[in-house]
mmCIF file of C-alpha atoms in Angstrom:
data_model
loop_
_atom_site.group_PDB
_atom_site.id
_atom_site.type_symbol
_atom_site.label_atom_id
_atom_site.label_comp_id
_atom_site.label_asym_id
_atom_site.label_seq_id
_atom_site.Cartn_x
_atom_site.Cartn_y
_atom_site.Cartn_z
ATOM 1 C CA UNK A 1 -0.103 0.047 0.007
ATOM 2 C CA UNK A 2 2.272 2.723 -1.311
ATOM 3 C CA UNK A 3 0.116 5.483 -0.436
ATOM 4 C CA UNK A 4 0.742 4.981 3.347
ATOM 5 C CA UNK A 5 4.434 4.743 2.962
ATOM 6 C CA UNK A 6 6.841 7.336 4.428
ATOM 7 C CA UNK A 7 10.610 7.360 3.849
ATOM 8 C CA UNK A 8 13.061 8.760 6.445
ATOM 9 C CA UNK A 9 16.877 8.649 6.111
ATOM 10 C CA UNK A 10 17.075 8.432 9.903
ATOM 11 C CA UNK A 11 14.906 5.311 10.061
ATOM 12 C CA UNK A 12 17.067 3.787 7.191
ATOM 13 C CA UNK A 13 20.157 4.344 9.215
ATOM 14 C CA UNK A 14 18.661 2.814 12.240
ATOM 15 C CA UNK A 15 17.560 -0.161 10.038
ATOM 16 C CA UNK A 16 21.057 -0.565 8.678
ATOM 17 C CA UNK A 17 22.609 -0.277 12.220
ATOM 18 C CA UNK A 18 20.300 -3.166 13.704
ATOM 19 C CA UNK A 19 21.091 -5.494 10.709
ATOM 20 C CA UNK A 20 24.822 -5.056 11.281
ATOM 21 C CA UNK A 21 24.331 -5.834 14.836
ATOM 22 C CA UNK A 22 22.513 -8.903 14.041
ATOM 23 C CA UNK A 23 24.919 -9.895 11.443
ATOM 24 C CA UNK A 24 27.824 -9.649 14.079
ATOM 25 C CA UNK A 25 25.991 -11.687 16.577
ATOM 26 C CA UNK A 26 25.190 -14.230 13.862
ATOM 27 C CA UNK A 27 28.980 -14.671 13.171
ATOM 28 C CA UNK A 28 29.731 -15.040 16.925
ATOM 29 C CA UNK A 29 27.003 -18.000 16.945
ATOM 30 C CA UNK A 30 28.323 -19.508 13.774
ATOM 31 C CA UNK A 31 31.929 -19.691 15.350
ATOM 32 C CA UNK A 32 30.468 -21.499 18.347
ATOM 33 C CA UNK A 33 28.335 -23.809 16.171
ATOM 34 C CA UNK A 34 31.482 -24.717 14.041
ATOM 35 C CA UNK A 35 33.575 -25.358 17.186
ATOM 36 C CA UNK A 36 30.740 -27.766 18.468
ATOM 37 C CA UNK A 37 30.641 -29.513 14.927
ATOM 38 C CA UNK A 38 34.366 -29.848 14.957
ATOM 39 C CA UNK A 39 34.194 -31.688 18.391
ATOM 40 C CA UNK A 40 31.449 -34.087 16.937
ATOM 41 C CA UNK A 41 33.366 -34.557 13.742
ATOM 42 C CA UNK A 42 30.412 -33.091 11.760
ATOM 43 C CA UNK A 43 31.666 -31.275 8.739
ATOM 44 C CA UNK A 44 28.432 -30.315 7.364
ATOM 45 C CA UNK A 45 28.215 -26.421 6.838
ATOM 46 C CA UNK A 46 25.643 -24.903 9.105
ATOM 47 C CA UNK A 47 22.562 -23.179 7.684
ATOM 48 C CA UNK A 48 21.850 -19.728 8.633
ATOM 49 C CA UNK A 49 18.059 -19.167 8.049
ATOM 50 C CA UNK A 50 17.029 -15.367 8.131
ATOM 51 C CA UNK A 51 13.579 -14.422 8.435
ATOM 52 C CA UNK A 52 11.387 -11.499 7.365
ATOM 53 C CA UNK A 53 11.583 -7.874 6.530
ATOM 54 C CA UNK A 54 13.325 -6.863 9.631
ATOM 55 C CA UNK A 55 16.759 -8.314 8.450
ATOM 56 C CA UNK A 56 16.807 -8.001 4.567
ATOM 57 C CA UNK A 57 20.316 -6.493 4.688
ATOM 58 C CA UNK A 58 21.920 -8.885 7.239
ATOM 59 C CA UNK A 59 23.134 -11.656 4.726
ATOM 60 C CA UNK A 60 25.547 -9.687 2.927
ATOM 61 C CA UNK A 61 27.351 -8.737 6.121
ATOM 62 C CA UNK A 62 27.284 -12.320 7.476
ATOM 63 C CA UNK A 63 28.579 -13.699 4.118
ATOM 64 C CA UNK A 64 31.487 -11.065 4.000
ATOM 65 C CA UNK A 65 32.573 -11.747 7.466
ATOM 66 C CA UNK A 66 32.122 -15.568 7.210
ATOM 67 C CA UNK A 67 34.485 -15.453 4.081
ATOM 68 C CA UNK A 68 36.996 -13.231 5.812
ATOM 69 C CA UNK A 69 37.108 -15.636 8.640
ATOM 70 C CA UNK A 70 36.829 -18.797 6.527
ATOM 71 C CA UNK A 71 33.751 -19.844 8.322
ATOM 72 C CA UNK A 72 31.759 -22.388 6.172
ATOM 73 C CA UNK A 73 27.960 -21.802 6.096
ATOM 74 C CA UNK A 74 25.016 -21.747 3.915
ATOM 75 C CA UNK A 75 22.648 -18.704 3.961
ATOM 76 C CA UNK A 76 18.926 -18.566 3.164
ATOM 77 C CA UNK A 77 16.362 -15.941 3.570
ATOM 78 C CA UNK A 78 12.446 -16.292 3.925
ATOM 79 C CA UNK A 79 10.069 -13.324 3.515
ATOM 80 C CA UNK A 80 6.783 -13.700 5.324
ATOM 81 C CA UNK A 81 4.980 -10.676 3.743
ATOM 82 C CA UNK A 82 4.190 -10.175 0.056
ATOM 83 C CA UNK A 83 6.831 -8.993 -2.269
ATOM 84 C CA UNK A 84 5.608 -6.143 -4.487
ATOM 85 C CA UNK A 85 6.001 -5.840 -8.060
ATOM 86 C CA UNK A 86 8.525 -3.603 -9.766
ATOM 87 C CA UNK A 87 6.280 -0.576 -10.342
ATOM 88 C CA UNK A 88 5.643 -0.380 -6.454
ATOM 89 C CA UNK A 89 9.109 -1.775 -5.243
ATOM 90 C CA UNK A 90 10.953 0.840 -7.099
ATOM 91 C CA UNK A 91 9.283 3.835 -5.120
ATOM 92 C CA UNK A 92 11.474 2.732 -2.125
ATOM 93 C CA UNK A 93 14.619 4.949 -1.925
ATOM 94 C CA UNK A 94 16.889 2.071 -0.885
ATOM 95 C CA UNK A 95 15.408 -0.556 -3.162
ATOM 96 C CA UNK A 96 18.891 -1.586 -4.588
ATOM 97 C CA UNK A 97 20.350 -2.069 -1.218
ATOM 98 C CA UNK A 98 17.379 -4.227 -0.206
ATOM 99 C CA UNK A 99 17.854 -6.522 -3.269
ATOM 100 C CA UNK A 100 21.533 -6.773 -2.843
ATOM 101 C CA UNK A 101 21.120 -7.690 0.861
ATOM 102 C CA UNK A 102 18.662 -10.409 -0.043
ATOM 103 C CA UNK A 103 20.883 -11.717 -2.682
ATOM 104 C CA UNK A 104 23.583 -12.365 -0.144
ATOM 105 C CA UNK A 105 21.859 -15.583 0.314
ATOM 106 C CA UNK A 106 22.273 -18.835 -1.359
ATOM 107 C CA UNK A 107 18.396 -19.123 -1.444
ATOM 108 C CA UNK A 108 15.690 -16.649 -1.008
ATOM 109 C CA UNK A 109 12.075 -18.060 -0.249
ATOM 110 C CA UNK A 110 8.638 -16.647 -0.496
ATOM 111 C CA UNK A 111 5.181 -17.927 0.106
ATOM 112 C CA UNK A 112 3.946 -18.228 -3.452
ATOM 113 C CA UNK A 113 5.245 -18.119 -7.031
ATOM 114 C CA UNK A 114 3.830 -14.453 -7.772
ATOM 115 C CA UNK A 115 6.190 -13.100 -5.099
ATOM 116 C CA UNK A 116 9.100 -14.975 -6.525
ATOM 117 C CA UNK A 117 8.495 -13.642 -9.835
ATOM 118 C CA UNK A 118 8.226 -10.076 -8.592
ATOM 119 C CA UNK A 119 11.526 -10.512 -6.848
ATOM 120 C CA UNK A 120 13.198 -12.013 -9.775
ATOM 121 C CA UNK A 121 11.876 -9.038 -12.052
ATOM 122 C CA UNK A 122 13.110 -6.418 -9.527
ATOM 123 C CA UNK A 123 16.550 -8.090 -9.598
ATOM 124 C CA UNK A 124 16.687 -7.799 -13.337
ATOM 125 C CA UNK A 125 15.230 -4.239 -13.712
ATOM 126 C CA UNK A 126 16.932 -2.589 -10.766
ATOM 127 C CA UNK A 127 20.238 -4.422 -10.610
ATOM 128 C CA UNK A 128 20.607 -5.563 -14.016
ATOM 129 C CA UNK A 129 21.148 -9.099 -12.951
ATOM 130 C CA UNK A 130 20.802 -12.041 -15.346
ATOM 131 C CA UNK A 131 17.896 -14.085 -14.449
ATOM 132 C CA UNK A 132 16.150 -17.439 -15.336
ATOM 133 C CA UNK A 133 12.525 -16.980 -14.710
ATOM 134 C CA UNK A 134 11.548 -20.573 -15.541
ATOM 135 C CA UNK A 135 13.799 -22.042 -12.918
ATOM 136 C CA UNK A 136 13.767 -18.856 -10.706
ATOM 137 C CA UNK A 137 17.377 -18.283 -10.548
ATOM 138 C CA UNK A 138 19.241 -14.840 -10.208
ATOM 139 C CA UNK A 139 22.938 -14.430 -11.074
ATOM 140 C CA UNK A 140 24.776 -12.284 -8.464
ATOM 141 C CA UNK A 141 28.475 -11.742 -9.338
ATOM 142 C CA UNK A 142 29.963 -15.273 -9.466
ATOM 143 C CA UNK A 143 26.954 -16.923 -7.523
ATOM 144 C CA UNK A 144 23.660 -18.322 -8.497
ATOM 145 C CA UNK A 145 21.008 -17.588 -6.085
ATOM 146 C CA UNK A 146 17.873 -19.864 -5.849
ATOM 147 C CA UNK A 147 14.438 -18.304 -5.449
ATOM 148 C CA UNK A 148 11.797 -20.752 -4.187
ATOM 149 C CA UNK A 149 8.026 -20.666 -3.446
ATOM 150 C CA UNK A 150 7.738 -22.273 0.053
ATOM 151 C CA UNK A 151 4.107 -21.752 1.382
ATOM 152 C CA UNK A 152 4.275 -22.013 5.081
ATOM 153 C CA UNK A 153 1.896 -24.382 6.885
ATOM 154 C CA UNK A 154 0.613 -24.622 10.522
ATOM 155 C CA UNK A 155 1.079 -27.309 13.322
ATOM 156 C CA UNK A 156 -2.132 -28.908 11.941
ATOM 157 C CA UNK A 157 -2.476 -31.776 14.382
ATOM 158 C CA UNK A 158 -2.155 -29.473 17.468
ATOM 159 C CA UNK A 159 -5.020 -27.389 16.132
ATOM 160 C CA UNK A 160 -7.100 -30.554 15.628
ATOM 161 C CA UNK A 161 -6.420 -31.478 19.108
ATOM 162 C CA UNK A 162 -7.379 -28.094 20.484
ATOM 163 C CA UNK A 163 -10.742 -28.196 18.477
ATOM 164 C CA UNK A 164 -11.492 -31.801 20.073
ATOM 165 C CA UNK A 165 -10.811 -30.715 23.587
ATOM 166 C CA UNK A 166 -12.089 -27.001 23.548
ATOM 167 C CA UNK A 167 -15.342 -26.433 25.250
ATOM 168 C CA UNK A 168 -18.357 -24.828 23.688
ATOM 169 C CA UNK A 169 -18.298 -21.132 23.666
ATOM 170 C CA UNK A 170 -21.329 -20.405 21.219
ATOM 171 C CA UNK A 171 -24.305 -21.123 23.195
ATOM 172 C CA UNK A 172 -27.133 -21.078 20.616
ATOM 173 C CA UNK A 173 -27.169 -23.590 17.740
ATOM 174 C CA UNK A 174 -29.925 -21.652 16.122
ATOM 175 C CA UNK A 175 -27.899 -18.674 15.167
ATOM 176 C CA UNK A 176 -25.044 -18.998 12.611
ATOM 177 C CA UNK A 177 -21.864 -17.229 13.467
ATOM 178 C CA UNK A 178 -19.616 -15.504 10.870
ATOM 179 C CA UNK A 179 -16.058 -15.346 12.293
ATOM 180 C CA UNK A 180 -13.276 -12.880 11.569
ATOM 181 C CA UNK A 181 -10.122 -13.023 13.396
ATOM 182 C CA UNK A 182 -7.264 -10.426 12.467
ATOM 183 C CA UNK A 183 -4.856 -8.037 13.812
ATOM 184 C CA UNK A 184 -6.371 -4.481 13.815
ATOM 185 C CA UNK A 185 -4.217 -3.449 10.873
ATOM 186 C CA UNK A 186 -5.375 -1.551 7.703
ATOM 187 C CA UNK A 187 -4.173 -4.496 5.435
ATOM 188 C CA UNK A 188 -6.809 -6.730 6.831
ATOM 189 C CA UNK A 189 -9.723 -5.111 5.263
ATOM 190 C CA UNK A 190 -11.886 -4.790 8.425
ATOM 191 C CA UNK A 191 -13.844 -1.681 7.064
ATOM 192 C CA UNK A 192 -14.601 -3.391 3.765
ATOM 193 C CA UNK A 193 -15.763 -6.647 5.461
ATOM 194 C CA UNK A 194 -17.992 -4.555 7.906
ATOM 195 C CA UNK A 195 -19.554 -2.761 4.909
ATOM 196 C CA UNK A 196 -19.952 -6.026 3.002
ATOM 197 C CA UNK A 197 -21.926 -7.530 6.162
ATOM 198 C CA UNK A 198 -24.103 -4.413 6.193
ATOM 199 C CA UNK A 199 -24.791 -4.872 2.629
ATOM 200 C CA UNK A 200 -25.711 -8.492 3.324
ATOM 201 C CA UNK A 201 -28.342 -7.489 5.855
ATOM 202 C CA UNK A 202 -29.744 -4.889 3.476
ATOM 203 C CA UNK A 203 -30.062 -7.162 0.610
ATOM 204 C CA UNK A 204 -30.939 -10.493 2.411
ATOM 205 C CA UNK A 205 -33.169 -9.393 5.451
ATOM 206 C CA UNK A 206 -33.851 -13.193 5.973
ATOM 207 C CA UNK A 207 -30.448 -13.271 7.791
ATOM 208 C CA UNK A 208 -31.486 -10.830 10.433
ATOM 209 C CA UNK A 209 -31.684 -12.437 13.910
ATOM 210 C CA UNK A 210 -30.363 -15.635 12.405
ATOM 211 C CA UNK A 211 -26.639 -14.638 11.571
ATOM 212 C CA UNK A 212 -24.190 -12.696 13.645
ATOM 213 C CA UNK A 213 -20.641 -11.457 12.726
ATOM 214 C CA UNK A 214 -18.083 -12.235 15.477
ATOM 215 C CA UNK A 215 -15.166 -10.076 14.850
ATOM 216 C CA UNK A 216 -11.942 -10.536 16.923
ATOM 217 C CA UNK A 217 -9.500 -7.868 16.403
ATOM 218 C CA UNK A 218 -6.095 -8.074 18.177
ATOM 219 C CA UNK A 219 -4.458 -4.807 19.280
ATOM 220 C CA UNK A 220 -1.567 -3.857 17.021
ATOM 221 C CA UNK A 221 0.907 -0.891 17.038
ATOM 222 C CA UNK A 222 -1.375 1.092 19.307
ATOM 223 C CA UNK A 223 1.328 3.764 19.444
ATOM 224 C CA UNK A 224 0.961 4.625 15.766
ATOM 225 C CA UNK A 225 -1.498 7.232 14.944
ATOM 226 C CA UNK A 226 -2.987 5.531 11.862
ATOM 227 C CA UNK A 227 -3.748 2.467 13.869
ATOM 228 C CA UNK A 228 -5.560 4.467 16.560
ATOM 229 C CA UNK A 229 -7.523 6.074 13.622
ATOM 230 C CA UNK A 230 -8.288 2.890 12.151
ATOM 231 C CA UNK A 231 -9.685 1.688 15.500
ATOM 232 C CA UNK A 232 -11.804 4.636 15.815
ATOM 233 C CA UNK A 233 -13.180 4.164 12.425
ATOM 234 C CA UNK A 234 -14.079 0.412 13.011
ATOM 235 C CA UNK A 235 -15.558 1.310 16.232
ATOM 236 C CA UNK A 236 -17.796 3.902 14.722
ATOM 237 C CA UNK A 237 -18.936 1.683 11.767
ATOM 238 C CA UNK A 238 -19.740 -1.222 14.200
ATOM 239 C CA UNK A 239 -21.759 1.183 16.266
ATOM 240 C CA UNK A 240 -23.603 2.368 13.281
ATOM 241 C CA UNK A 241 -24.513 -1.069 12.020
ATOM 242 C CA UNK A 242 -25.695 -2.261 15.434
ATOM 243 C CA UNK A 243 -27.678 0.782 15.987
ATOM 244 C CA UNK A 244 -29.270 0.353 12.521
ATOM 245 C CA UNK A 245 -30.183 -3.396 12.793
ATOM 246 C CA UNK A 246 -30.367 -4.365 16.544
ATOM 247 C CA UNK A 247 -33.255 -5.846 17.969
ATOM 248 C CA UNK A 248 -34.653 -6.824 21.427
ATOM 249 C CA UNK A 249 -33.088 -10.306 20.900
ATOM 250 C CA UNK A 250 -30.233 -9.838 18.614
ATOM 251 C CA UNK A 251 -27.155 -7.813 17.684
ATOM 252 C CA UNK A 252 -25.599 -8.152 14.296
ATOM 253 C CA UNK A 253 -22.023 -7.612 15.304
ATOM 254 C CA UNK A 254 -20.115 -8.948 18.387
ATOM 255 C CA UNK A 255 -16.968 -7.278 18.605
ATOM 256 C CA UNK A 256 -13.723 -8.460 20.721
ATOM 257 C CA UNK A 257 -10.890 -5.951 20.888
ATOM 258 C CA UNK A 258 -8.416 -8.100 22.713
ATOM 259 C CA UNK A 259 -6.212 -11.079 22.701
ATOM 260 C CA UNK A 260 -7.998 -14.545 22.821
ATOM 261 C CA UNK A 261 -6.705 -17.624 24.277
ATOM 262 C CA UNK A 262 -5.815 -20.347 21.480
ATOM 263 C CA UNK A 263 -8.045 -22.959 23.062
ATOM 264 C CA UNK A 264 -11.093 -20.360 22.896
ATOM 265 C CA UNK A 265 -9.935 -19.539 19.385
ATOM 266 C CA UNK A 266 -10.029 -23.299 18.456
ATOM 267 C CA UNK A 267 -13.639 -23.569 19.643
ATOM 268 C CA UNK A 268 -14.794 -20.449 17.734
ATOM 269 C CA UNK A 269 -13.130 -21.926 14.685
ATOM 270 C CA UNK A 270 -14.731 -25.277 15.201
ATOM 271 C CA UNK A 271 -18.337 -23.896 15.571
ATOM 272 C CA UNK A 272 -18.405 -21.063 13.154
ATOM 273 C CA UNK A 273 -20.568 -21.291 10.154
ATOM 274 C CA UNK A 274 -18.375 -19.119 8.005
ATOM 275 C CA UNK A 275 -14.980 -17.684 8.423
ATOM 276 C CA UNK A 276 -14.032 -14.522 6.636
ATOM 277 C CA UNK A 277 -10.261 -14.066 5.670
ATOM 278 C CA UNK A 278 -10.591 -11.076 3.517
ATOM 279 C CA UNK A 279 -7.382 -8.889 3.710
ATOM 280 C CA UNK A 280 -6.545 -6.234 1.071
ATOM 281 C CA UNK A 281 -2.976 -7.744 1.173
ATOM 282 C CA UNK A 282 -1.370 -10.546 3.116
ATOM 283 C CA UNK A 283 1.643 -12.834 2.629
ATOM 284 C CA UNK A 284 -0.103 -15.927 3.486
ATOM 285 C CA UNK A 285 -2.670 -15.652 6.330
ATOM 286 C CA UNK A 286 -2.537 -18.561 8.720
ATOM 287 C CA UNK A 287 -6.141 -17.774 10.342
ATOM 288 C CA UNK A 288 -7.507 -19.532 7.072
ATOM 289 C CA UNK A 289 -5.502 -22.701 7.648
ATOM 290 C CA UNK A 290 -6.225 -22.600 11.463
ATOM 291 C CA UNK A 291 -9.911 -22.449 10.795
ATOM 292 C CA UNK A 292 -9.783 -25.500 8.441
ATOM 293 C CA UNK A 293 -7.804 -27.563 10.820
ATOM 294 C CA UNK A 294 -10.442 -26.994 13.547
ATOM 295 C CA UNK A 295 -13.316 -27.777 11.267
ATOM 296 C CA UNK A 296 -14.052 -31.321 12.795
ATOM 297 C CA UNK A 297 -17.935 -31.188 13.084
ATOM 298 C CA UNK A 298 -19.954 -33.327 10.831
ATOM 299 C CA UNK A 299 -21.584 -30.471 9.435
ATOM 300 C CA UNK A 300 -18.665 -28.194 8.615
ATOM 301 C CA UNK A 301 -18.449 -24.476 7.844
ATOM 302 C CA UNK A 302 -17.332 -22.418 4.864
ATOM 303 C CA UNK A 303 -13.992 -20.559 4.293
ATOM 304 C CA UNK A 304 -14.307 -17.257 2.508
ATOM 305 C CA UNK A 305 -10.908 -15.964 1.417
ATOM 306 C CA UNK A 306 -9.515 -13.005 -0.384
ATOM 307 C CA UNK A 307 -7.431 -13.443 -3.511
ATOM 308 C CA UNK A 308 -5.021 -10.986 -2.259
ATOM 309 C CA UNK A 309 -3.979 -13.379 0.541
ATOM 310 C CA UNK A 310 -1.248 -15.876 -0.307
ATOM 311 C CA UNK A 311 -3.463 -18.609 1.009
ATOM 312 C CA UNK A 312 -6.065 -17.722 -1.714
ATOM 313 C CA UNK A 313 -3.602 -18.990 -4.249
ATOM 314 C CA UNK A 314 -3.857 -22.664 -3.079
ATOM 315 C CA UNK A 315 -7.100 -23.030 -1.083
ATOM 316 C CA UNK A 316 -9.169 -23.526 -4.143
ATOM 317 C CA UNK A 317 -12.032 -24.893 -2.581
ATOM 318 C CA UNK A 318 -12.597 -21.844 -0.457
ATOM 319 C CA UNK A 319 -14.998 -19.133 -1.800
ATOM 320 C CA UNK A 320 -13.012 -16.353 -3.338
ATOM 321 C CA UNK A 321 -14.028 -12.825 -2.284
ATOM 322 C CA UNK A 322 -12.652 -9.589 -3.452
ATOM 323 C CA UNK A 323 -13.049 -7.356 -0.380
ATOM 324 C CA UNK A 324 -12.734 -4.181 -2.599
ATOM 325 C CA UNK A 325 -16.115 -5.221 -4.311
ATOM 326 C CA UNK A 326 -18.496 -4.713 -1.185
ATOM 327 C CA UNK A 327 -21.693 -5.772 -3.036
ATOM 328 C CA UNK A 328 -19.949 -8.872 -4.624
ATOM 329 C CA UNK A 329 -18.492 -9.780 -1.265
ATOM 330 C CA UNK A 330 -21.922 -9.712 0.251
ATOM 331 C CA UNK A 331 -23.191 -12.051 -2.252
ATOM 332 C CA UNK A 332 -20.306 -14.492 -1.503
ATOM 333 C CA UNK A 333 -21.163 -14.400 2.245
ATOM 334 C CA UNK A 334 -24.749 -15.102 1.294
ATOM 335 C CA UNK A 335 -23.677 -18.062 -0.847
ATOM 336 C CA UNK A 336 -21.549 -19.285 2.088
ATOM 337 C CA UNK A 337 -24.514 -19.030 4.567
ATOM 338 C CA UNK A 338 -26.796 -20.989 2.141
ATOM 339 C CA UNK A 339 -24.545 -23.555 0.852
ATOM 340 C CA UNK A 340 -25.977 -27.073 0.817
ATOM 341 C CA UNK A 341 -24.394 -29.454 3.312
ATOM 342 C CA UNK A 342 -23.007 -32.014 0.915
ATOM 343 C CA UNK A 343 -21.229 -29.089 -0.885
ATOM 344 C CA UNK A 344 -19.740 -27.858 2.337
ATOM 345 C CA UNK A 345 -18.498 -31.423 3.218
ATOM 346 C CA UNK A 346 -16.926 -31.856 -0.116
ATOM 347 C CA UNK A 347 -15.121 -28.470 0.002
ATOM 348 C CA UNK A 348 -13.903 -28.768 3.521
ATOM 349 C CA UNK A 349 -12.677 -32.222 3.309
ATOM 350 C CA UNK A 350 -10.510 -31.403 0.323
ATOM 351 C CA UNK A 351 -9.147 -28.329 2.293
ATOM 352 C CA UNK A 352 -8.408 -30.442 5.286
ATOM 353 C CA UNK A 353 -6.677 -33.109 3.483
ATOM 354 C CA UNK A 354 -4.369 -30.494 1.896
ATOM 355 C CA UNK A 355 -3.658 -28.677 5.165
ATOM 356 C CA UNK A 356 -2.870 -31.811 6.839
ATOM 357 C CA UNK A 357 -0.243 -32.902 4.289
ATOM 358 C CA UNK A 358 1.163 -29.259 3.908
ATOM 359 C CA UNK A 359 1.620 -28.481 7.479
ATOM 360 C CA UNK A 360 4.692 -26.747 9.116
ATOM 361 C CA UNK A 361 6.753 -29.718 9.264
ATOM 362 C CA UNK A 362 6.293 -30.160 5.601
ATOM 363 C CA UNK A 363 7.382 -26.554 5.093
ATOM 364 C CA UNK A 364 10.557 -27.342 6.951
ATOM 365 C CA UNK A 365 11.262 -30.462 4.774
ATOM 366 C CA UNK A 366 10.395 -28.379 1.556
ATOM 367 C CA UNK A 367 13.089 -25.865 2.894
ATOM 368 C CA UNK A 368 15.721 -28.436 3.491
ATOM 369 C CA UNK A 369 15.020 -29.953 -0.018
ATOM 370 C CA UNK A 370 15.277 -26.590 -1.659
ATOM 371 C CA UNK A 371 18.719 -25.910 0.167
ATOM 372 C CA UNK A 372 19.789 -29.313 -1.198
ATOM 373 C CA UNK A 373 20.436 -30.831 2.366
ATOM 374 C CA UNK A 374 18.021 -33.928 2.066
ATOM 375 C CA UNK A 375 18.658 -36.955 -0.143
ATOM 376 C CA UNK A 376 16.153 -36.282 -2.912
ATOM 377 C CA UNK A 377 16.018 -37.215 -6.563
ATOM 378 C CA UNK A 378 15.431 -33.785 -7.817
ATOM 379 C CA UNK A 379 15.799 -30.301 -6.099
ATOM 380 C CA UNK A 380 15.402 -28.404 -9.218
ATOM 381 C CA UNK A 381 17.941 -26.603 -11.420
ATOM 382 C CA UNK A 382 20.409 -24.390 -9.315
ATOM 383 C CA UNK A 383 22.867 -23.054 -11.946
ATOM 384 C CA UNK A 384 22.456 -20.668 -14.545
ATOM 385 C CA UNK A 385 23.149 -21.735 -18.035
ATOM 386 C CA UNK A 386 26.227 -20.154 -19.870
ATOM 387 C CA UNK A 387 25.545 -16.964 -21.759
ATOM 388 C CA UNK A 388 24.860 -17.452 -25.437
ATOM 389 C CA UNK A 389 24.639 -15.114 -28.494
ATOM 390 C CA UNK A 390 20.843 -15.580 -28.254
ATOM 391 C CA UNK A 391 20.898 -14.117 -24.704
ATOM 392 C CA UNK A 392 22.516 -10.875 -26.136
ATOM 393 C CA UNK A 393 19.939 -10.848 -28.732
ATOM 394 C CA UNK A 394 17.226 -10.993 -26.160
ATOM 395 C CA UNK A 395 18.629 -8.214 -24.080
ATOM 396 C CA UNK A 396 19.067 -5.937 -27.090
ATOM 397 C CA UNK A 397 15.451 -6.405 -28.141
ATOM 398 C CA UNK A 398 14.148 -5.308 -24.675
#
């Protein structure tokens, strides 16, 4: 969301300082690790796995110092948020430094293919790197950096156990609950969601007194002005909708602005008729996966997901909902509420099968495979092909 971005040289200086500090401490930890490995007669180079946007510069300094001290290691980076397309990324004043920092790794991972392609495109257009889009490779100096889609999972079995043991929190079986669980963040599309629910009640009055939206908003960055303003906007919108539709026996929206214990959350996931995961932008969104894991009832609920969440790329059995299209979103919610049971069972069973297979342990195994540290038949192409005359022709045509 470039319109909300502000760039400050002092902030950038602090970011660089923090990354250098982490790099220095990582080298200290690497030295200790290598000493322990030597004592155990283990010659395998340790893997340093750097996570998320907080440390996008650290890899280059780690590599530089490790080579200087002759400390063998392999470096990987994983970004948990979306990587933007080039026309947005180039707005950032220090875009080149970010790319060079990430390319200090041997492998860079993202949640989905689109983010990988965005990164590869930025490396070519900003830095002039030679790239292989088909095999997701970027040439950086004398090294070839692998770019890999590695969608994260959840501890699936743990959520299933929580759902089985959690007590019942929703007292009435006659009223359907639409559940939303988010940080209070402008990327989560809460205002759009509330407007869609209001439109639902306008267009389909038969849902009045039969359906409630339970929105859980976890406090986030309460010291930031924009987040406080968002809270005020959400509070006012909920107040207006409740004031408009509330009856003596029913309030359309129940709002929890607080942290919710995981076992309570599992109970709500389990018993909700619909779960709305409708961010305006999100790297993956694990709420969608947690909801699916907890759907153990014989008559399951329905997942509604935004195409702008990474999870929307792979959870094909969910109902897709563009949060920007408020009236269309209301129609999707109505469809979810009125979906026949046999269709709900079919969709949810397929979602559950996939999430049980692609859990967080599978994510770790996929990472190790991509790093080439497991005995596997094929870890994909890892080396750029030599430059040919045709390559020069291609570049000249651009």
